């Protein structure tokens, strides 16, 4: 039997966290390939990007395998510098203008390409083997787990103030963590709040940073969640002046739990950023979230976990598994069959259904790939609930 009374914690990190700087650069390069490929009239389904970024003091290294438009190193370097500038790094030790950028991108392996590309009667195959999970629950209107949703929201509130110029004292690098108490299975209050935030005035104390941060935290959380019993930890180590890759090395793909469900649901292990949608690590995880969210939106369950599995070079998923956690209004075996019928879960089918052949990926690189409002240009298309009516009819 599921526990009803407990505490659960999730963390988030800002776009200026070293790992997120790398995710942003990698995803900007994915978008660059799609954008320039469209200008060159290339088939978007032929574009391939697997881009990894490492960032440390005054240095960025970009490596990986690509196929598509013939881009110069100058174009890629300019894209990386603009990403760093947008995030806000103009500090000694990591500056968008001065950092040395090394580019080590090369052509995609022909052995991988032959398994993924469509040819003759063969449909496009998955870019790799693996398992992917999707999850949805009723804890927030966005059908996301509450601890992660509010950990993200705290940092987004501060980031928006920083970018607007309303908050000039706080820097790009930050982390948050929220511990939520559940009563009868429902989130009811925040028992512990952690925020570690870079500050641009070196002499600021933790107490002074707390005075800056607390109003954003209170605005982000539900009104009744912060109580006199809530325990706060703001910059608990003291000074946080040196931030970003100058303070800690960053690498693409190291924040996969922050990117997904904050530990409230399983994760298949594959990162998202820097990958074109033939990589099912990314596209099938988006599809699994899309289907799980529509199951909950259709009132077929209060919680839904889905697993998909793939083999490299094979188009159709090897398996689909649904767990409704005892909250379902439909047999899980029947639901699995219905989901396979309602959406083509091949790599091509996912990309066509969710329109994943556009430059829409850089915006996913911070504050979570899920729980975000769909954009008019097709970004976050996997957050739509347009299958709910069809699922209800199937049920």
Tab-separated table of C-alpha atoms in Angstrom:
chain	number	residue	atom	x	y	z
A	1	UNK	CA	0.000	0.000	0.000
A	2	UNK	CA	1.308	3.463	-0.901
A	3	UNK	CA	2.351	5.739	1.943
A	4	UNK	CA	0.039	8.692	2.529
A	5	UNK	CA	1.995	10.742	5.095
A	6	UNK	CA	5.649	11.501	4.353
A	7	UNK	CA	8.154	14.138	3.225
A	8	UNK	CA	9.771	14.256	-0.215
A	9	UNK	CA	12.524	16.520	-1.585
A	10	UNK	CA	13.510	17.640	-5.080
A	11	UNK	CA	16.158	20.068	-6.314
A	12	UNK	CA	16.548	22.455	-9.220
A	13	UNK	CA	19.486	24.395	-10.637
A	14	UNK	CA	19.511	27.666	-12.574
A	15	UNK	CA	20.591	28.265	-16.156
A	16	UNK	CA	23.894	29.570	-14.792
A	17	UNK	CA	24.790	26.325	-13.030
A	18	UNK	CA	27.932	24.934	-14.744
A	19	UNK	CA	26.176	21.810	-16.009
A	20	UNK	CA	23.268	23.868	-17.296
A	21	UNK	CA	25.610	26.240	-19.135
A	22	UNK	CA	26.823	23.144	-20.988
A	23	UNK	CA	23.289	21.874	-21.624
A	24	UNK	CA	22.350	25.288	-23.035
A	25	UNK	CA	25.335	25.429	-25.391
A	26	UNK	CA	24.700	21.866	-26.606
A	27	UNK	CA	21.020	22.572	-27.263
A	28	UNK	CA	21.783	25.883	-28.975
A	29	UNK	CA	23.946	23.914	-31.397
A	30	UNK	CA	21.094	21.454	-32.045
A	31	UNK	CA	18.863	24.439	-32.839
A	32	UNK	CA	21.592	25.965	-35.029
A	33	UNK	CA	21.728	22.821	-37.168
A	34	UNK	CA	17.948	22.780	-37.631
A	35	UNK	CA	17.797	26.512	-38.334
A	36	UNK	CA	20.655	26.529	-40.861
A	37	UNK	CA	19.485	23.243	-42.357
A	38	UNK	CA	16.096	24.823	-43.103
A	39	UNK	CA	17.807	27.791	-44.780
A	40	UNK	CA	19.795	25.378	-46.940
A	41	UNK	CA	16.674	23.418	-47.883
A	42	UNK	CA	17.862	20.200	-46.208
A	43	UNK	CA	15.479	17.459	-45.115
A	44	UNK	CA	15.199	17.982	-41.312
A	45	UNK	CA	14.895	14.220	-40.868
A	46	UNK	CA	18.451	13.857	-42.197
A	47	UNK	CA	19.986	16.170	-39.588
A	48	UNK	CA	21.969	14.501	-36.826
A	49	UNK	CA	23.507	16.131	-33.761
A	50	UNK	CA	25.107	14.540	-30.711
A	51	UNK	CA	26.865	17.458	-29.043
A	52	UNK	CA	28.642	17.394	-25.681
A	53	UNK	CA	30.020	20.484	-23.945
A	54	UNK	CA	32.522	20.864	-21.115
A	55	UNK	CA	33.069	24.213	-19.395
A	56	UNK	CA	35.644	25.264	-16.818
A	57	UNK	CA	37.605	28.398	-15.958
A	58	UNK	CA	37.899	30.525	-19.119
A	59	UNK	CA	37.428	27.491	-21.368
A	60	UNK	CA	34.661	25.682	-23.279
A	61	UNK	CA	35.152	22.441	-25.222
A	62	UNK	CA	32.474	21.305	-27.671
A	63	UNK	CA	32.705	17.769	-29.070
A	64	UNK	CA	30.495	15.243	-30.805
A	65	UNK	CA	29.095	13.893	-34.061
A	66	UNK	CA	26.961	15.808	-36.552
A	67	UNK	CA	25.392	15.629	-39.993
A	68	UNK	CA	23.567	18.386	-41.821
A	69	UNK	CA	24.414	21.891	-43.017
A	70	UNK	CA	28.080	22.720	-43.523
A	71	UNK	CA	28.606	25.029	-40.549
A	72	UNK	CA	31.877	26.802	-39.854
A	73	UNK	CA	33.615	26.722	-36.490
A	74	UNK	CA	33.056	30.490	-36.369
A	75	UNK	CA	29.278	30.000	-36.497
A	76	UNK	CA	29.385	27.401	-33.742
A	77	UNK	CA	31.689	29.515	-31.596
A	78	UNK	CA	29.456	32.572	-32.012
A	79	UNK	CA	26.441	30.492	-30.964
A	80	UNK	CA	28.228	29.314	-27.823
A	81	UNK	CA	29.349	32.844	-26.903
A	82	UNK	CA	25.841	34.214	-27.369
A	83	UNK	CA	24.446	31.492	-25.083
A	84	UNK	CA	26.959	32.381	-22.359
A	85	UNK	CA	26.124	36.071	-22.785
A	86	UNK	CA	22.368	35.422	-22.566
A	87	UNK	CA	22.871	33.493	-19.331
A	88	UNK	CA	24.748	36.488	-17.943
A	89	UNK	CA	28.397	35.540	-17.508
A	90	UNK	CA	30.679	38.557	-17.620
A	91	UNK	CA	32.888	37.714	-14.647
A	92	UNK	CA	36.575	37.236	-14.165
A	93	UNK	CA	37.247	33.557	-14.813
A	94	UNK	CA	34.277	33.049	-17.158
A	95	UNK	CA	33.267	35.759	-19.632
A	96	UNK	CA	31.295	35.267	-22.831
A	97	UNK	CA	33.772	37.398	-24.768
A	98	UNK	CA	37.065	36.060	-23.395
A	99	UNK	CA	36.587	32.318	-22.815
A	100	UNK	CA	38.650	30.091	-25.104
A	101	UNK	CA	36.315	27.842	-27.125
A	102	UNK	CA	37.579	24.629	-28.721
A	103	UNK	CA	35.360	22.827	-31.261
A	104	UNK	CA	35.830	19.107	-31.894
A	105	UNK	CA	32.723	18.177	-33.896
A	106	UNK	CA	33.069	15.574	-36.637
A	107	UNK	CA	30.856	13.534	-38.980
A	108	UNK	CA	28.466	10.961	-37.593
A	109	UNK	CA	29.638	7.352	-37.688
A	110	UNK	CA	28.607	5.611	-40.903
A	111	UNK	CA	27.887	2.453	-38.888
A	112	UNK	CA	25.345	4.282	-36.733
A	113	UNK	CA	23.878	6.148	-39.696
A	114	UNK	CA	23.100	2.943	-41.621
A	115	UNK	CA	21.020	1.666	-38.690
A	116	UNK	CA	19.139	4.897	-38.126
A	117	UNK	CA	18.473	6.105	-41.677
A	118	UNK	CA	15.445	4.947	-43.624
A	119	UNK	CA	16.235	2.924	-46.759
A	120	UNK	CA	14.066	0.854	-49.085
A	121	UNK	CA	11.294	-0.700	-46.991
A	122	UNK	CA	13.143	0.020	-43.759
A	123	UNK	CA	11.778	2.866	-41.615
A	124	UNK	CA	14.102	5.076	-39.592
A	125	UNK	CA	15.428	3.206	-36.585
A	126	UNK	CA	16.099	4.379	-33.068
A	127	UNK	CA	19.449	6.117	-32.603
A	128	UNK	CA	20.333	3.858	-29.674
A	129	UNK	CA	18.982	1.177	-27.390
A	130	UNK	CA	17.537	2.143	-24.031
A	131	UNK	CA	14.571	2.623	-21.745
A	132	UNK	CA	12.629	5.868	-21.346
A	133	UNK	CA	10.064	6.900	-18.751
A	134	UNK	CA	7.189	9.368	-18.651
A	135	UNK	CA	5.221	10.454	-15.598
A	136	UNK	CA	2.273	12.633	-14.627
A	137	UNK	CA	0.330	13.218	-11.408
A	138	UNK	CA	-2.271	15.591	-9.992
A	139	UNK	CA	-0.066	17.422	-7.496
A	140	UNK	CA	0.043	20.629	-9.598
A	141	UNK	CA	-2.107	22.036	-12.433
A	142	UNK	CA	0.791	21.192	-14.762
A	143	UNK	CA	0.469	17.535	-13.659
A	144	UNK	CA	3.989	17.518	-12.231
A	145	UNK	CA	5.380	16.440	-8.835
A	146	UNK	CA	5.077	19.390	-6.447
A	147	UNK	CA	8.608	19.404	-4.937
A	148	UNK	CA	10.309	19.684	-8.333
A	149	UNK	CA	7.756	22.070	-9.796
A	150	UNK	CA	8.217	24.582	-6.988
A	151	UNK	CA	11.992	24.144	-6.834
A	152	UNK	CA	12.047	25.149	-10.513
A	153	UNK	CA	9.596	27.988	-9.963
A	154	UNK	CA	11.727	29.603	-7.244
A	155	UNK	CA	14.745	29.866	-9.523
A	156	UNK	CA	12.717	30.965	-12.525
A	157	UNK	CA	11.202	33.820	-10.494
A	158	UNK	CA	14.668	35.015	-9.505
A	159	UNK	CA	16.038	34.529	-13.028
A	160	UNK	CA	13.237	36.599	-14.556
A	161	UNK	CA	13.935	39.403	-12.091
A	162	UNK	CA	17.645	39.226	-12.862
A	163	UNK	CA	17.147	39.343	-16.638
A	164	UNK	CA	14.608	42.178	-16.392
A	165	UNK	CA	17.053	44.287	-14.405
A	166	UNK	CA	14.846	44.316	-11.314
A	167	UNK	CA	17.437	42.229	-9.442
A	168	UNK	CA	21.038	43.287	-10.079
A	169	UNK	CA	22.776	41.835	-7.030
A	170	UNK	CA	22.327	38.112	-7.695
A	171	UNK	CA	24.412	36.221	-10.257
A	172	UNK	CA	23.546	33.507	-12.804
A	173	UNK	CA	24.543	30.452	-10.736
A	174	UNK	CA	22.013	29.056	-8.264
A	175	UNK	CA	20.501	25.913	-6.784
A	176	UNK	CA	17.253	25.327	-4.908
A	177	UNK	CA	15.716	22.456	-2.997
A	178	UNK	CA	12.242	22.053	-1.526
A	179	UNK	CA	11.106	19.444	0.996
A	180	UNK	CA	7.332	18.969	0.872
A	181	UNK	CA	5.187	17.325	3.519
A	182	UNK	CA	2.416	15.087	2.204
A	183	UNK	CA	-0.732	14.460	4.220
A	184	UNK	CA	-3.194	11.814	3.017
A	185	UNK	CA	-1.180	11.695	-0.206
A	186	UNK	CA	-1.523	15.432	-0.904
A	187	UNK	CA	1.267	18.042	-0.738
A	188	UNK	CA	0.402	20.514	2.039
A	189	UNK	CA	3.487	22.507	3.114
A	190	UNK	CA	7.182	23.159	2.660
A	191	UNK	CA	9.120	21.943	5.680
A	192	UNK	CA	12.628	22.801	4.418
A	193	UNK	CA	13.742	25.310	1.777
A	194	UNK	CA	17.293	25.501	0.422
A	195	UNK	CA	18.574	28.221	-1.900
A	196	UNK	CA	22.250	28.710	-2.727
A	197	UNK	CA	22.624	31.763	-4.950
A	198	UNK	CA	25.653	33.449	-6.431
A	199	UNK	CA	25.963	37.139	-5.498
A	200	UNK	CA	27.810	39.791	-7.473
A	201	UNK	CA	28.809	41.887	-4.467
A	202	UNK	CA	31.550	39.941	-2.737
A	203	UNK	CA	30.959	41.347	0.746
A	204	UNK	CA	27.326	40.205	1.029
A	205	UNK	CA	26.567	37.948	3.993
A	206	UNK	CA	24.255	34.938	3.951
A	207	UNK	CA	21.704	36.989	5.890
A	208	UNK	CA	21.781	39.739	3.261
A	209	UNK	CA	21.385	37.212	0.445
A	210	UNK	CA	18.485	35.637	2.358
A	211	UNK	CA	16.753	39.010	2.528
A	212	UNK	CA	17.017	39.255	-1.270
A	213	UNK	CA	15.908	35.684	-1.958
A	214	UNK	CA	13.054	35.124	0.512
A	215	UNK	CA	10.439	37.293	-1.275
A	216	UNK	CA	10.904	35.331	-4.500
A	217	UNK	CA	10.556	32.014	-2.651
A	218	UNK	CA	7.365	33.121	-0.886
A	219	UNK	CA	5.904	34.386	-4.180
A	220	UNK	CA	6.696	31.091	-5.913
A	221	UNK	CA	5.139	28.747	-3.337
A	222	UNK	CA	1.425	28.271	-2.571
A	223	UNK	CA	0.277	30.816	-0.007
A	224	UNK	CA	-0.122	28.469	2.949
A	225	UNK	CA	3.047	26.438	2.374
A	226	UNK	CA	5.535	28.654	4.218
A	227	UNK	CA	4.815	28.512	7.925
A	228	UNK	CA	6.654	29.564	11.104
A	229	UNK	CA	7.920	25.967	11.271
A	230	UNK	CA	9.502	26.083	7.799
A	231	UNK	CA	13.282	25.751	8.064
A	232	UNK	CA	15.346	27.945	5.706
A	233	UNK	CA	18.876	27.355	4.392
A	234	UNK	CA	20.060	30.318	2.297
A	235	UNK	CA	23.706	30.121	1.182
A	236	UNK	CA	24.409	27.764	4.087
A	237	UNK	CA	28.154	27.608	3.338
A	238	UNK	CA	28.508	31.392	3.493
A	239	UNK	CA	29.949	33.425	0.595
A	240	UNK	CA	28.994	32.368	-2.956
A	241	UNK	CA	30.755	34.966	-5.094
A	242	UNK	CA	32.707	32.733	-7.509
A	243	UNK	CA	30.061	30.934	-9.552
A	244	UNK	CA	29.512	29.067	-12.778
A	245	UNK	CA	32.217	27.106	-14.594
A	246	UNK	CA	34.918	29.185	-12.879
A	247	UNK	CA	33.864	27.699	-9.542
A	248	UNK	CA	32.985	24.183	-10.674
A	249	UNK	CA	33.488	22.321	-13.950
A	250	UNK	CA	30.324	21.746	-15.991
A	251	UNK	CA	29.341	18.965	-18.397
A	252	UNK	CA	26.346	18.269	-20.616
A	253	UNK	CA	23.838	15.750	-19.272
A	254	UNK	CA	24.656	15.673	-15.562
A	255	UNK	CA	21.307	16.986	-14.303
A	256	UNK	CA	18.918	14.366	-15.667
A	257	UNK	CA	16.773	14.142	-12.505
A	258	UNK	CA	16.434	17.933	-12.397
A	259	UNK	CA	15.442	17.738	-16.080
A	260	UNK	CA	12.645	15.212	-15.510
A	261	UNK	CA	10.663	14.473	-12.319
A	262	UNK	CA	12.940	15.282	-9.413
A	263	UNK	CA	13.226	11.666	-8.317
A	264	UNK	CA	9.462	11.136	-8.028
A	265	UNK	CA	9.503	8.768	-11.022
A	266	UNK	CA	12.045	6.425	-12.648
A	267	UNK	CA	14.591	7.658	-15.174
A	268	UNK	CA	15.994	5.588	-18.008
A	269	UNK	CA	19.468	7.045	-17.603
A	270	UNK	CA	19.892	8.934	-20.869
A	271	UNK	CA	20.352	12.707	-20.963
A	272	UNK	CA	18.399	14.935	-23.366
A	273	UNK	CA	20.427	18.033	-24.188
A	274	UNK	CA	22.636	18.132	-27.267
A	275	UNK	CA	20.719	15.371	-29.053
A	276	UNK	CA	18.577	15.541	-32.171
A	277	UNK	CA	15.229	13.706	-31.923
A	278	UNK	CA	16.391	10.515	-33.650
A	279	UNK	CA	17.968	9.881	-30.255
A	280	UNK	CA	15.130	8.195	-28.383
A	281	UNK	CA	16.756	9.173	-25.092
A	282	UNK	CA	15.153	12.500	-25.854
A	283	UNK	CA	12.224	12.017	-28.214
A	284	UNK	CA	10.783	8.870	-26.605
A	285	UNK	CA	11.069	10.427	-23.143
A	286	UNK	CA	9.052	13.355	-24.494
A	287	UNK	CA	6.516	10.940	-25.995
A	288	UNK	CA	6.235	9.003	-22.723
A	289	UNK	CA	5.568	12.225	-20.786
A	290	UNK	CA	3.021	13.283	-23.427
A	291	UNK	CA	1.097	10.022	-23.146
A	292	UNK	CA	1.281	9.873	-19.336
A	293	UNK	CA	0.043	13.455	-19.066
A	294	UNK	CA	-2.864	12.737	-21.396
A	295	UNK	CA	-3.821	9.642	-19.372
A	296	UNK	CA	-4.084	11.774	-16.231
A	297	UNK	CA	-5.772	14.651	-18.087
A	298	UNK	CA	-8.362	12.151	-19.373
A	299	UNK	CA	-9.169	11.229	-15.734
A	300	UNK	CA	-8.109	7.647	-16.343
A	301	UNK	CA	-5.741	7.843	-13.342
A	302	UNK	CA	-4.390	10.242	-10.733
A	303	UNK	CA	-0.821	9.046	-11.360
A	304	UNK	CA	0.702	7.400	-14.402
A	305	UNK	CA	4.176	6.049	-15.097
A	306	UNK	CA	5.005	4.798	-18.596
A	307	UNK	CA	8.083	2.960	-19.818
A	308	UNK	CA	9.141	2.571	-23.455
A	309	UNK	CA	12.100	0.524	-24.689
A	310	UNK	CA	14.015	0.597	-27.977
A	311	UNK	CA	16.864	-1.141	-29.826
A	312	UNK	CA	19.314	0.716	-32.032
A	313	UNK	CA	18.286	0.617	-35.680
A	314	UNK	CA	14.810	-0.801	-34.857
A	315	UNK	CA	11.856	1.477	-35.497
A	316	UNK	CA	9.076	0.206	-33.262
A	317	UNK	CA	9.405	0.131	-29.477
A	318	UNK	CA	10.199	-3.273	-28.029
A	319	UNK	CA	7.775	-2.817	-25.133
A	320	UNK	CA	5.417	-0.437	-23.388
A	321	UNK	CA	4.600	-0.642	-19.685
A	322	UNK	CA	2.005	1.355	-17.743
A	323	UNK	CA	1.696	1.687	-13.964
A	324	UNK	CA	-1.288	3.646	-12.614
A	325	UNK	CA	-0.210	3.210	-8.983
A	326	UNK	CA	-3.583	1.873	-7.873
A	327	UNK	CA	-5.402	5.014	-9.065
A	328	UNK	CA	-6.538	3.777	-12.483
A	329	UNK	CA	-10.004	3.712	-14.011
A	330	UNK	CA	-8.824	1.324	-16.733
A	331	UNK	CA	-6.957	-1.966	-16.832
A	332	UNK	CA	-3.279	-1.248	-17.400
A	333	UNK	CA	-2.930	-3.945	-20.063
A	334	UNK	CA	-5.772	-2.404	-22.055
A	335	UNK	CA	-4.258	1.031	-21.588
A	336	UNK	CA	-0.926	-0.148	-23.019
A	337	UNK	CA	-2.679	-1.415	-26.161
A	338	UNK	CA	-4.658	1.814	-26.472
A	339	UNK	CA	-1.530	3.948	-26.225
A	340	UNK	CA	0.197	1.937	-28.955
A	341	UNK	CA	-2.859	2.518	-31.164
A	342	UNK	CA	-3.307	6.213	-30.459
A	343	UNK	CA	0.249	7.278	-31.319
A	344	UNK	CA	2.932	6.012	-33.671
A	345	UNK	CA	5.850	5.488	-31.304
A	346	UNK	CA	8.547	4.951	-33.928
A	347	UNK	CA	11.228	7.679	-33.960
A	348	UNK	CA	9.718	9.143	-37.154
A	349	UNK	CA	6.184	8.883	-35.739
A	350	UNK	CA	7.169	10.711	-32.549
A	351	UNK	CA	8.957	13.476	-34.438
A	352	UNK	CA	6.012	13.981	-36.786
A	353	UNK	CA	3.368	13.891	-34.045
A	354	UNK	CA	5.234	16.288	-31.752
A	355	UNK	CA	6.883	18.323	-34.559
A	356	UNK	CA	10.380	17.755	-33.215
A	357	UNK	CA	12.204	18.880	-36.361
A	358	UNK	CA	12.382	22.566	-35.440
A	359	UNK	CA	14.856	24.748	-33.487
A	360	UNK	CA	12.922	24.452	-30.215
A	361	UNK	CA	15.416	22.768	-27.900
A	362	UNK	CA	17.580	25.471	-26.288
A	363	UNK	CA	14.616	26.646	-24.192
A	364	UNK	CA	14.383	23.205	-22.578
A	365	UNK	CA	17.919	23.323	-21.192
A	366	UNK	CA	17.011	24.877	-17.818
A	367	UNK	CA	14.083	24.599	-15.383
A	368	UNK	CA	12.920	21.228	-16.631
A	369	UNK	CA	11.839	19.644	-19.880
A	370	UNK	CA	8.379	18.931	-18.459
A	371	UNK	CA	5.625	20.926	-16.785
A	372	UNK	CA	6.045	23.895	-19.132
A	373	UNK	CA	3.320	25.546	-21.225
A	374	UNK	CA	3.347	24.650	-24.937
A	375	UNK	CA	4.712	27.463	-27.122
A	376	UNK	CA	2.986	28.786	-30.225
A	377	UNK	CA	5.987	27.843	-32.376
A	378	UNK	CA	5.818	24.185	-31.306
A	379	UNK	CA	8.104	24.252	-28.285
A	380	UNK	CA	7.069	21.906	-25.468
A	381	UNK	CA	4.524	20.252	-27.785
A	382	UNK	CA	4.740	17.166	-25.554
A	383	UNK	CA	2.942	19.134	-22.826
A	384	UNK	CA	-0.320	19.302	-24.790
A	385	UNK	CA	-3.321	17.282	-23.607
A	386	UNK	CA	-4.938	16.964	-27.021
A	387	UNK	CA	-5.238	13.156	-26.770
A	388	UNK	CA	-7.357	13.191	-23.615
A	389	UNK	CA	-10.722	13.002	-25.400
A	390	UNK	CA	-9.572	10.171	-27.653
A	391	UNK	CA	-8.215	8.250	-24.672
A	392	UNK	CA	-11.511	8.637	-22.834
A	393	UNK	CA	-13.367	7.227	-25.815
A	394	UNK	CA	-10.969	4.282	-26.054
A	395	UNK	CA	-11.445	3.629	-22.336
